[in-house]
Amino acid sequence: MDATTGPGATSRDARSMETLDSLGEFAAIDQVTRGLTMSSAVSVGPGDDSAVFLVNGSAVVSTDLLIEGVHFRTEWSDAEHIGRKAVAVNAADLEAMGATPVSMVLSLGAPGELPTSWLREFATGVQQEAERAGICLVGGDTTRARDITINVTVIGQTEGREPVLRSGARAGDVVAVKGRLGWAAAGLAVLARGFRSPRAAVGSQRCPQVPYGAGREAAAAGATAMLDVSDGLLADLGHIAQASGVVIDLDRARFEPDEPVRTVASAHGKDPMVFILTGGEDHAMAACFPPGSVPDDWQVLGQVRACESDEAPRVLVDGLPWQGSEGWDHFA
Ligand code: ADP
Ligand code: MG
């Protein structure tokens, strides 16, 4: 409904006071789904009992739940960023399998007193990020809840490629990353001190810049194992090491901290490597490749070797467990 036409026509001021309670469920759904465009793979989008779409190859599914106060704070992130992030973190999981995103469903719980403007901005963020990720919103559910609760489920397709698992890394592989490392953690450090800049780092905390297409690129290049970095590079590569039964050894000299990470680290008297190695939420792609098959614009950071006789799978930096200024001996 447009502000200037129809029974819902109201002044801008009255609109800004409007809440989900006064809007009602079906108008709320309309706020989220209006203006959506569907790809040719989707034959039934929002509005019927189920959605219908084609997948090429195996279907790949992933889901994430975001809860106000746990995963985001409305005072730190505006609705548009929350909408973008809800899509981005899910699309990154599909990318990390080497899959191509196809469609998603979005379920939203929200308090009745939430302003309609919040929902409208949230929907804008969802639609913008969905477009970037190349994914269509095909359905969902909308309900009242005490806290804002967002569940996105994404569906991708393998298009004839094998999915890239965490368990495929082999001794002799090279470890490489595409995307940002440490930006979101640097942004969080800034926000926690009540600051708003550097804006690039803060922006990464509000919504990750997922390197869309990188996962498929890695899969096509023959990646043996892959994931998206959500908990921190050391922790996440630890999952590959564990699942593959290997040791991953990173070369500190290969890391080039990005400018916003260096700026925040020096302002906070920290080693930028702490943000890079232990900061999550940037959703970069990290993958292992057979030597010689790393795609051009991926940053090589280390290598995979076999576990020695009674050595456990683990991640090392320059051959040693990381003992950064945060005192992480977790990987020892
Ligand atoms: P049902 O009663 O079958 O659950 P609903 O009334 O909940 O149907 O939803 C009506 C239509 O709107 C469905 O096609 C559903 O997929 C879609 N829909 C509801 N909420 C959302 C949402 N948050 N995002 C996208 N589509 C939605
Ligand atoms: Mg429903």
mmCIF file of C-alpha atoms and ligand atoms in Angstrom:
data_model
loop_
_atom_site.group_PDB
_atom_site.id
_atom_site.type_symbol
_atom_site.label_atom_id
_atom_site.label_comp_id
_atom_site.label_asym_id
_atom_site.label_seq_id
_atom_site.Cartn_x
_atom_site.Cartn_y
_atom_site.Cartn_z
ATOM 1 C CA MET A 1 0.000 0.000 0.000
ATOM 2 C CA ASP A 2 1.277 3.430 -0.927
ATOM 3 C CA ALA A 3 1.197 6.371 1.504
ATOM 4 C CA THR A 4 -0.755 8.469 -0.963
ATOM 5 C CA THR A 5 -3.398 5.989 -2.103
ATOM 6 C CA GLY A 6 -5.836 3.404 -0.798
ATOM 7 C CA PRO A 7 -7.495 2.894 2.566
ATOM 8 C CA GLY A 8 -4.124 2.823 4.346
ATOM 9 C CA ALA A 9 -3.232 6.340 3.214
ATOM 10 C CA THR A 10 -1.888 8.248 6.210
ATOM 11 C CA SER A 11 0.443 11.141 6.812
ATOM 12 C CA ARG A 12 4.149 10.376 7.231
ATOM 13 C CA ASP A 13 3.915 11.150 10.982
ATOM 14 C CA ALA A 14 0.997 8.833 11.566
ATOM 15 C CA ARG A 15 2.785 6.147 9.535
ATOM 16 C CA SER A 16 5.855 6.391 11.747
ATOM 17 C CA MET A 17 3.633 5.685 14.790
ATOM 18 C CA GLU A 18 2.056 2.662 13.139
ATOM 19 C CA THR A 19 2.865 -0.682 14.812
ATOM 20 C CA LEU A 20 2.512 -4.320 13.784
ATOM 21 C CA ASP A 21 -0.578 -4.542 16.039
ATOM 22 C CA SER A 22 -2.373 -1.842 14.092
ATOM 23 C CA LEU A 23 -1.056 -3.192 10.777
ATOM 24 C CA GLY A 24 -2.191 -6.826 11.214
ATOM 25 C CA GLU A 25 -0.578 -10.071 10.074
ATOM 26 C CA PHE A 26 -1.454 -10.014 6.380
ATOM 27 C CA ALA A 27 -0.395 -6.420 5.837
ATOM 28 C CA ALA A 28 2.802 -7.273 7.733
ATOM 29 C CA ILE A 29 3.479 -10.174 5.355
ATOM 30 C CA ASP A 30 2.825 -7.800 2.476
ATOM 31 C CA GLN A 31 5.477 -5.410 3.841
ATOM 32 C CA VAL A 32 8.032 -8.214 3.577
ATOM 33 C CA THR A 33 6.976 -9.725 0.255
ATOM 34 C CA ARG A 34 5.869 -6.758 -1.867
ATOM 35 C CA GLY A 35 8.029 -5.937 -4.831
ATOM 36 C CA LEU A 36 9.859 -9.279 -4.782
ATOM 37 C CA THR A 37 11.019 -10.598 -8.129
ATOM 38 C CA MET A 38 11.346 -14.332 -8.726
ATOM 39 C CA SER A 39 13.909 -16.116 -10.844
ATOM 40 C CA SER A 40 12.797 -18.438 -13.637
ATOM 41 C CA ALA A 41 13.475 -21.399 -11.288
ATOM 42 C CA VAL A 42 10.569 -20.307 -9.029
ATOM 43 C CA SER A 43 7.076 -21.213 -10.276
ATOM 44 C CA VAL A 44 5.206 -20.456 -7.007
ATOM 45 C CA GLY A 45 6.465 -17.713 -4.684
ATOM 46 C CA PRO A 46 4.893 -16.234 -1.516
ATOM 47 C CA GLY A 47 1.083 -16.321 -1.291
ATOM 48 C CA ASP A 48 0.165 -19.992 -1.573
ATOM 49 C CA ASP A 49 0.395 -22.867 0.921
ATOM 50 C CA SER A 50 3.897 -23.800 -0.227
ATOM 51 C CA ALA A 51 6.463 -22.457 -2.647
ATOM 52 C CA VAL A 52 7.608 -24.409 -5.708
ATOM 53 C CA PHE A 53 10.953 -24.089 -7.491
ATOM 54 C CA LEU A 54 13.411 -26.143 -9.494
ATOM 55 C CA VAL A 55 16.864 -27.184 -8.341
ATOM 56 C CA ASN A 56 19.683 -28.264 -10.610
ATOM 57 C CA GLY A 57 21.444 -31.206 -8.945
ATOM 58 C CA SER A 58 21.205 -31.974 -5.239
ATOM 59 C CA ALA A 59 19.357 -29.514 -2.983
ATOM 60 C CA VAL A 60 21.572 -27.973 -0.289
ATOM 61 C CA VAL A 61 19.801 -26.614 2.809
ATOM 62 C CA SER A 62 20.954 -24.502 5.723
ATOM 63 C CA THR A 63 19.190 -22.489 8.431
ATOM 64 C CA ASP A 64 20.066 -19.884 11.055
ATOM 65 C CA LEU A 65 18.129 -18.407 13.926
ATOM 66 C CA LEU A 66 18.758 -14.802 14.986
ATOM 67 C CA ILE A 67 17.320 -13.561 18.281
ATOM 68 C CA GLU A 68 17.226 -9.987 19.506
ATOM 69 C CA GLY A 69 19.569 -9.496 22.447
ATOM 70 C CA VAL A 70 21.501 -12.662 21.560
ATOM 71 C CA HIS A 71 22.588 -12.182 17.940
ATOM 72 C CA PHE A 72 21.894 -8.496 17.429
ATOM 73 C CA ARG A 73 20.941 -5.405 19.361
ATOM 74 C CA THR A 74 18.425 -2.980 17.937
ATOM 75 C CA GLU A 75 20.392 -0.098 19.477
ATOM 76 C CA TRP A 76 23.578 -1.108 17.537
ATOM 77 C CA SER A 77 22.063 -2.343 14.303
ATOM 78 C CA ASP A 78 19.284 -0.751 12.339
ATOM 79 C CA ALA A 79 16.540 -2.899 10.847
ATOM 80 C CA GLU A 80 18.015 -2.803 7.365
ATOM 81 C CA HIS A 81 21.353 -4.210 8.563
ATOM 82 C CA ILE A 82 19.608 -6.926 10.560
ATOM 83 C CA GLY A 83 17.645 -7.943 7.460
ATOM 84 C CA ARG A 84 20.805 -8.008 5.363
ATOM 85 C CA LYS A 85 22.705 -10.009 7.979
ATOM 86 C CA ALA A 86 19.925 -12.593 8.329
ATOM 87 C CA VAL A 87 20.261 -13.374 4.619
ATOM 88 C CA ALA A 88 24.045 -13.026 4.416
ATOM 89 C CA VAL A 89 24.929 -15.486 7.185
ATOM 90 C CA ASN A 90 22.707 -18.123 5.586
ATOM 91 C CA ALA A 91 23.827 -17.534 2.019
ATOM 92 C CA ALA A 92 27.432 -17.835 3.268
ATOM 93 C CA ASP A 93 26.653 -21.357 4.503
ATOM 94 C CA LEU A 94 25.492 -22.362 1.015
ATOM 95 C CA GLU A 95 28.556 -20.764 -0.554
ATOM 96 C CA ALA A 96 30.731 -22.706 1.880
ATOM 97 C CA MET A 97 29.418 -25.975 0.406
ATOM 98 C CA GLY A 98 30.277 -24.755 -3.077
ATOM 99 C CA ALA A 99 26.537 -24.532 -3.805
ATOM 100 C CA THR A 100 24.653 -21.912 -5.801
ATOM 101 C CA PRO A 101 21.915 -20.129 -3.811
ATOM 102 C CA VAL A 102 18.382 -20.599 -5.206
ATOM 103 C CA SER A 103 15.660 -19.677 -2.714
ATOM 104 C CA MET A 104 14.936 -18.955 0.923
ATOM 105 C CA VAL A 105 12.081 -18.872 3.409
ATOM 106 C CA LEU A 106 11.968 -16.320 6.207
ATOM 107 C CA SER A 107 10.069 -16.654 9.479
ATOM 108 C CA LEU A 108 9.683 -13.616 11.652
ATOM 109 C CA GLY A 109 8.460 -13.277 15.229
ATOM 110 C CA ALA A 110 8.046 -9.714 16.489
ATOM 111 C CA PRO A 111 6.321 -7.789 19.280
ATOM 112 C CA GLY A 112 3.014 -6.142 18.381
ATOM 113 C CA GLU A 113 4.339 -2.736 19.423
ATOM 114 C CA LEU A 114 7.195 -2.886 16.887
ATOM 115 C CA PRO A 115 6.872 0.117 14.529
ATOM 116 C CA THR A 116 5.880 -0.756 10.971
ATOM 117 C CA SER A 117 8.848 1.346 9.828
ATOM 118 C CA TRP A 118 11.163 -1.226 11.449
ATOM 119 C CA LEU A 119 9.553 -4.026 9.420
ATOM 120 C CA ARG A 120 9.724 -1.980 6.234
ATOM 121 C CA GLU A 121 13.450 -1.281 6.699
ATOM 122 C CA PHE A 122 14.074 -4.903 7.648
ATOM 123 C CA ALA A 123 12.338 -6.024 4.446
ATOM 124 C CA THR A 124 14.481 -3.594 2.431
ATOM 125 C CA GLY A 125 17.627 -5.123 3.921
ATOM 126 C CA VAL A 126 16.397 -8.666 3.251
ATOM 127 C CA GLN A 127 15.558 -7.859 -0.363
ATOM 128 C CA GLN A 128 18.834 -6.024 -1.015
ATOM 129 C CA GLU A 129 20.991 -8.815 0.361
ATOM 130 C CA ALA A 130 18.905 -11.489 -1.367
ATOM 131 C CA GLU A 131 19.576 -9.729 -4.644
ATOM 132 C CA ARG A 132 23.327 -9.612 -3.954
ATOM 133 C CA ALA A 133 23.353 -13.288 -3.014
ATOM 134 C CA GLY A 134 21.239 -14.214 -6.051
ATOM 135 C CA ILE A 135 18.508 -15.809 -3.942
ATOM 136 C CA CYS A 136 14.677 -15.462 -4.086
ATOM 137 C CA LEU A 137 12.464 -15.113 -1.010
ATOM 138 C CA VAL A 138 9.729 -17.666 -1.750
ATOM 139 C CA GLY A 139 7.806 -17.849 1.539
ATOM 140 C CA GLY A 140 7.856 -17.826 5.311
ATOM 141 C CA ASP A 141 5.775 -17.307 8.410
ATOM 142 C CA THR A 142 4.977 -14.229 10.493
ATOM 143 C CA THR A 143 3.903 -14.295 14.127
ATOM 144 C CA ARG A 144 3.815 -12.345 17.378
ATOM 145 C CA ALA A 145 6.735 -12.892 19.779
ATOM 146 C CA ARG A 146 8.209 -11.184 22.833
ATOM 147 C CA ASP A 147 11.609 -10.590 21.194
ATOM 148 C CA ILE A 148 12.355 -10.120 17.512
ATOM 149 C CA THR A 149 13.132 -13.624 16.237
ATOM 150 C CA ILE A 150 14.279 -14.246 12.687
ATOM 151 C CA ASN A 151 14.740 -17.625 11.065
ATOM 152 C CA VAL A 152 16.029 -17.882 7.522
ATOM 153 C CA THR A 153 16.317 -21.184 5.696
ATOM 154 C CA VAL A 154 18.195 -21.146 2.405
ATOM 155 C CA ILE A 155 18.089 -23.707 -0.380
ATOM 156 C CA GLY A 156 20.885 -24.050 -2.902
ATOM 157 C CA GLN A 157 21.804 -26.375 -5.744
ATOM 158 C CA THR A 158 24.996 -28.252 -6.553
ATOM 159 C CA GLU A 159 24.655 -27.940 -10.356
ATOM 160 C CA GLY A 160 26.457 -31.225 -10.858
ATOM 161 C CA ARG A 161 29.427 -30.423 -8.603
ATOM 162 C CA GLU A 162 30.210 -32.410 -5.474
ATOM 163 C CA PRO A 163 29.471 -30.443 -2.286
ATOM 164 C CA VAL A 164 32.704 -29.321 -0.586
ATOM 165 C CA LEU A 165 32.742 -30.786 2.939
ATOM 166 C CA ARG A 166 34.909 -30.011 5.947
ATOM 167 C CA SER A 167 36.352 -33.501 5.902
ATOM 168 C CA GLY A 168 38.230 -33.483 2.596
ATOM 169 C CA ALA A 169 41.507 -31.701 3.464
ATOM 170 C CA ARG A 170 44.648 -33.745 2.678
ATOM 171 C CA ALA A 171 48.323 -33.420 3.659
ATOM 172 C CA GLY A 172 50.036 -31.206 1.091
ATOM 173 C CA ASP A 173 46.961 -29.017 0.472
ATOM 174 C CA VAL A 174 47.260 -25.255 0.597
ATOM 175 C CA VAL A 175 44.971 -23.191 2.890
ATOM 176 C CA ALA A 176 43.542 -20.006 1.399
ATOM 177 C CA VAL A 177 40.912 -17.404 2.233
ATOM 178 C CA LYS A 178 38.727 -15.036 0.247
ATOM 179 C CA GLY A 179 36.887 -12.226 2.031
ATOM 180 C CA ARG A 180 37.412 -10.122 5.119
ATOM 181 C CA LEU A 181 39.163 -11.290 8.284
ATOM 182 C CA GLY A 182 38.951 -9.415 11.586
ATOM 183 C CA TRP A 183 36.767 -6.552 10.357
ATOM 184 C CA ALA A 184 33.617 -7.498 12.274
ATOM 185 C CA ALA A 185 35.580 -8.181 15.474
ATOM 186 C CA ALA A 186 37.309 -4.812 15.128
ATOM 187 C CA GLY A 187 33.881 -3.222 14.589
ATOM 188 C CA LEU A 188 32.551 -4.905 17.713
ATOM 189 C CA ALA A 189 35.508 -3.595 19.752
ATOM 190 C CA VAL A 190 34.715 -0.088 18.484
ATOM 191 C CA LEU A 191 30.976 -0.353 19.238
ATOM 192 C CA ALA A 192 31.625 -1.821 22.685
ATOM 193 C CA ARG A 193 33.551 1.361 23.546
ATOM 194 C CA GLY A 194 30.673 3.511 22.352
ATOM 195 C CA PHE A 195 32.365 4.682 19.119
ATOM 196 C CA ARG A 196 31.066 4.543 15.555
ATOM 197 C CA SER A 197 34.256 4.643 13.451
ATOM 198 C CA PRO A 198 36.147 3.403 11.492
ATOM 199 C CA ARG A 199 32.865 3.053 9.651
ATOM 200 C CA ALA A 200 34.095 0.173 7.477
ATOM 201 C CA ALA A 201 34.772 -1.992 10.527
ATOM 202 C CA VAL A 202 31.499 -1.025 12.206
ATOM 203 C CA GLY A 203 29.648 -1.724 8.953
ATOM 204 C CA SER A 204 31.158 -5.224 8.849
ATOM 205 C CA GLN A 205 29.916 -5.878 12.373
ATOM 206 C CA ARG A 206 26.407 -4.780 11.369
ATOM 207 C CA CYS A 207 26.401 -6.883 8.222
ATOM 208 C CA PRO A 208 29.169 -9.082 6.807
ATOM 209 C CA GLN A 209 30.412 -8.555 3.248
ATOM 210 C CA VAL A 210 30.128 -12.149 2.080
ATOM 211 C CA PRO A 211 32.305 -12.816 -0.982
ATOM 212 C CA TYR A 212 29.389 -14.158 -3.029
ATOM 213 C CA GLY A 213 30.483 -16.528 -5.746
ATOM 214 C CA ALA A 214 33.746 -17.408 -3.976
ATOM 215 C CA GLY A 215 32.422 -20.751 -2.745
ATOM 216 C CA ARG A 216 31.414 -21.885 -6.234
ATOM 217 C CA GLU A 217 34.731 -20.602 -7.570
ATOM 218 C CA ALA A 218 36.592 -22.705 -4.979
ATOM 219 C CA ALA A 219 34.475 -25.790 -5.708
ATOM 220 C CA ALA A 220 35.114 -25.451 -9.442
ATOM 221 C CA ALA A 221 38.863 -25.091 -8.775
ATOM 222 C CA GLY A 222 38.864 -28.404 -6.860
ATOM 223 C CA ALA A 223 38.731 -27.257 -3.217
ATOM 224 C CA THR A 224 39.037 -30.308 -0.943
ATOM 225 C CA ALA A 225 37.468 -28.736 2.179
ATOM 226 C CA MET A 226 35.754 -25.427 2.874
ATOM 227 C CA LEU A 227 33.740 -23.417 5.386
ATOM 228 C CA ASP A 228 32.744 -19.858 6.054
ATOM 229 C CA VAL A 229 34.526 -18.126 8.923
ATOM 230 C CA SER A 230 31.806 -17.387 11.475
ATOM 231 C CA ASP A 231 33.531 -18.106 14.817
ATOM 232 C CA GLY A 232 37.098 -17.016 14.002
ATOM 233 C CA LEU A 233 39.708 -18.348 11.591
ATOM 234 C CA LEU A 234 41.534 -20.545 14.154
ATOM 235 C CA ALA A 235 38.327 -22.010 15.553
ATOM 236 C CA ASP A 236 36.808 -22.632 12.137
ATOM 237 C CA LEU A 237 39.946 -24.088 10.544
ATOM 238 C CA GLY A 238 39.996 -26.261 13.671
ATOM 239 C CA HIS A 239 36.735 -27.798 12.412
ATOM 240 C CA ILE A 240 38.388 -28.659 9.087
ATOM 241 C CA ALA A 241 41.475 -30.047 10.885
ATOM 242 C CA GLN A 242 39.256 -32.177 13.123
ATOM 243 C CA ALA A 243 36.925 -33.414 10.393
ATOM 244 C CA SER A 244 39.832 -34.168 8.020
ATOM 245 C CA GLY A 245 42.243 -35.555 10.646
ATOM 246 C CA VAL A 246 45.069 -33.176 9.686
ATOM 247 C CA VAL A 247 47.206 -30.354 11.054
ATOM 248 C CA ILE A 248 46.771 -26.896 9.520
ATOM 249 C CA ASP A 249 49.827 -24.668 9.848
ATOM 250 C CA LEU A 250 49.361 -20.963 9.106
ATOM 251 C CA ASP A 251 52.272 -18.702 8.143
ATOM 252 C CA ARG A 252 52.036 -15.493 10.092
ATOM 253 C CA ALA A 253 54.105 -13.588 7.501
ATOM 254 C CA ARG A 254 51.445 -14.258 4.851
ATOM 255 C CA PHE A 255 48.756 -12.301 6.715
ATOM 256 C CA GLU A 256 48.265 -8.712 5.623
ATOM 257 C CA PRO A 257 45.911 -7.033 8.116
ATOM 258 C CA ASP A 258 43.461 -4.750 6.301
ATOM 259 C CA GLU A 259 43.556 -1.037 7.056
ATOM 260 C CA PRO A 260 40.453 -0.810 9.328
ATOM 261 C CA VAL A 261 41.703 -3.759 11.384
ATOM 262 C CA ARG A 262 45.137 -2.142 11.806
ATOM 263 C CA THR A 263 43.548 1.178 12.783
ATOM 264 C CA VAL A 264 41.317 -0.352 15.468
ATOM 265 C CA ALA A 265 44.107 -2.618 16.757
ATOM 266 C CA SER A 266 46.503 0.279 17.236
ATOM 267 C CA ALA A 267 43.804 2.462 18.855
ATOM 268 C CA HIS A 268 43.093 -0.376 21.293
ATOM 269 C CA GLY A 269 46.747 -1.322 21.845
ATOM 270 C CA LYS A 270 46.125 -4.795 20.419
ATOM 271 C CA ASP A 271 47.859 -7.095 17.962
ATOM 272 C CA PRO A 272 45.745 -7.027 14.741
ATOM 273 C CA MET A 273 46.340 -10.799 14.518
ATOM 274 C CA VAL A 274 44.012 -11.238 17.508
ATOM 275 C CA PHE A 275 41.124 -9.822 15.454
ATOM 276 C CA ILE A 276 42.189 -11.743 12.344
ATOM 277 C CA LEU A 277 42.707 -15.137 13.983
ATOM 278 C CA THR A 278 40.022 -15.111 16.651
ATOM 279 C CA GLY A 279 37.363 -12.666 15.400
ATOM 280 C CA GLY A 280 34.285 -14.176 13.778
ATOM 281 C CA GLU A 281 31.244 -12.904 11.900
ATOM 282 C CA ASP A 282 32.951 -11.788 8.675
ATOM 283 C CA HIS A 283 31.907 -14.952 6.822
ATOM 284 C CA ALA A 284 34.966 -15.070 4.593
ATOM 285 C CA MET A 285 35.429 -18.365 2.725
ATOM 286 C CA ALA A 286 38.324 -20.512 3.971
ATOM 287 C CA ALA A 287 39.283 -23.517 1.872
ATOM 288 C CA CYS A 288 41.963 -26.128 1.249
ATOM 289 C CA PHE A 289 43.187 -26.725 -2.292
ATOM 290 C CA PRO A 290 45.566 -29.200 -3.885
ATOM 291 C CA PRO A 291 48.853 -27.354 -4.581
ATOM 292 C CA GLY A 292 48.697 -25.283 -7.754
ATOM 293 C CA SER A 293 44.906 -25.007 -7.881
ATOM 294 C CA VAL A 294 44.252 -21.961 -5.678
ATOM 295 C CA PRO A 295 42.123 -19.444 -7.641
ATOM 296 C CA ASP A 296 43.919 -16.164 -8.404
ATOM 297 C CA ASP A 297 42.372 -13.770 -5.927
ATOM 298 C CA TRP A 298 42.409 -16.080 -2.916
ATOM 299 C CA GLN A 299 44.971 -15.304 -0.219
ATOM 300 C CA VAL A 300 47.201 -18.279 0.629
ATOM 301 C CA LEU A 301 47.747 -18.393 4.402
ATOM 302 C CA GLY A 302 49.243 -21.777 5.181
ATOM 303 C CA GLN A 303 49.337 -25.473 4.468
ATOM 304 C CA VAL A 304 47.929 -28.816 5.546
ATOM 305 C CA ARG A 305 50.146 -31.605 6.867
ATOM 306 C CA ALA A 306 49.564 -35.072 8.314
ATOM 307 C CA CYS A 307 49.330 -35.514 12.096
ATOM 308 C CA GLU A 308 52.575 -36.873 13.544
ATOM 309 C CA SER A 309 52.424 -40.189 15.458
ATOM 310 C CA ASP A 310 50.252 -39.213 18.455
ATOM 311 C CA GLU A 311 49.552 -35.619 17.450
ATOM 312 C CA ALA A 312 45.904 -34.535 17.520
ATOM 313 C CA PRO A 313 44.387 -32.615 14.587
ATOM 314 C CA ARG A 314 44.907 -28.905 15.271
ATOM 315 C CA VAL A 315 45.678 -25.480 13.886
ATOM 316 C CA LEU A 316 49.119 -23.938 14.393
ATOM 317 C CA VAL A 317 50.642 -20.565 13.575
ATOM 318 C CA ASP A 318 54.272 -20.814 12.411
ATOM 319 C CA GLY A 319 54.345 -24.368 13.749
ATOM 320 C CA LEU A 320 53.193 -23.429 17.265
ATOM 321 C CA PRO A 321 49.886 -23.234 19.115
ATOM 322 C CA TRP A 322 48.630 -19.619 19.002
ATOM 323 C CA GLN A 323 49.457 -17.733 22.203
ATOM 324 C CA GLY A 324 48.155 -14.326 21.201
ATOM 325 C CA SER A 325 47.514 -11.471 23.575
ATOM 326 C CA GLU A 326 44.065 -12.945 24.268
ATOM 327 C CA GLY A 327 45.867 -15.945 25.777
ATOM 328 C CA TRP A 328 44.299 -18.501 23.464
ATOM 329 C CA ASP A 329 45.898 -21.834 24.271
ATOM 330 C CA HIS A 330 42.693 -23.545 23.268
ATOM 331 C CA PHE A 331 44.403 -25.028 20.224
ATOM 332 C CA ALA A 332 47.411 -26.411 22.039
HETATM 333 P P1 ADP B 1 -0.205 -20.406 6.318
HETATM 334 O O1 ADP B 1 -1.460 -20.070 7.064
HETATM 335 O O2 ADP B 1 -0.373 -21.427 5.243
HETATM 336 O O3 ADP B 1 0.974 -20.640 7.227
HETATM 337 P P2 ADP B 1 0.459 -17.674 6.108
HETATM 338 O O4 ADP B 1 -0.799 -16.903 6.232
HETATM 339 O O5 ADP B 1 1.322 -17.809 7.289
HETATM 340 O O6 ADP B 1 0.123 -19.096 5.489
HETATM 341 O O7 ADP B 1 1.328 -17.042 4.927
HETATM 342 C C1 ADP B 1 0.704 -16.655 3.737
HETATM 343 C C2 ADP B 1 1.754 -16.627 2.648
HETATM 344 O O8 ADP B 1 2.700 -15.622 2.943
HETATM 345 C C3 ADP B 1 2.528 -17.942 2.504
HETATM 346 O O9 ADP B 1 2.755 -18.191 1.152
HETATM 347 C C4 ADP B 1 3.819 -17.651 3.210
HETATM 348 O O10 ADP B 1 4.886 -18.398 2.633
HETATM 349 C C5 ADP B 1 3.996 -16.155 3.003
HETATM 350 N N1 ADP B 1 4.727 -15.548 4.113
HETATM 351 C C6 ADP B 1 4.306 -15.421 5.398
HETATM 352 N N2 ADP B 1 5.247 -14.801 6.143
HETATM 353 C C7 ADP B 1 6.273 -14.546 5.318
HETATM 354 C C8 ADP B 1 7.550 -13.941 5.485
HETATM 355 N N3 ADP B 1 7.984 -13.486 6.670
HETATM 356 N N4 ADP B 1 8.371 -13.859 4.407
HETATM 357 C C9 ADP B 1 7.965 -14.337 3.211
HETATM 358 N N5 ADP B 1 6.781 -14.902 2.973
HETATM 359 C C10 ADP B 1 5.943 -15.011 4.009
HETATM 360 MG MG MG B 2 1.779 -19.174 8.610
#
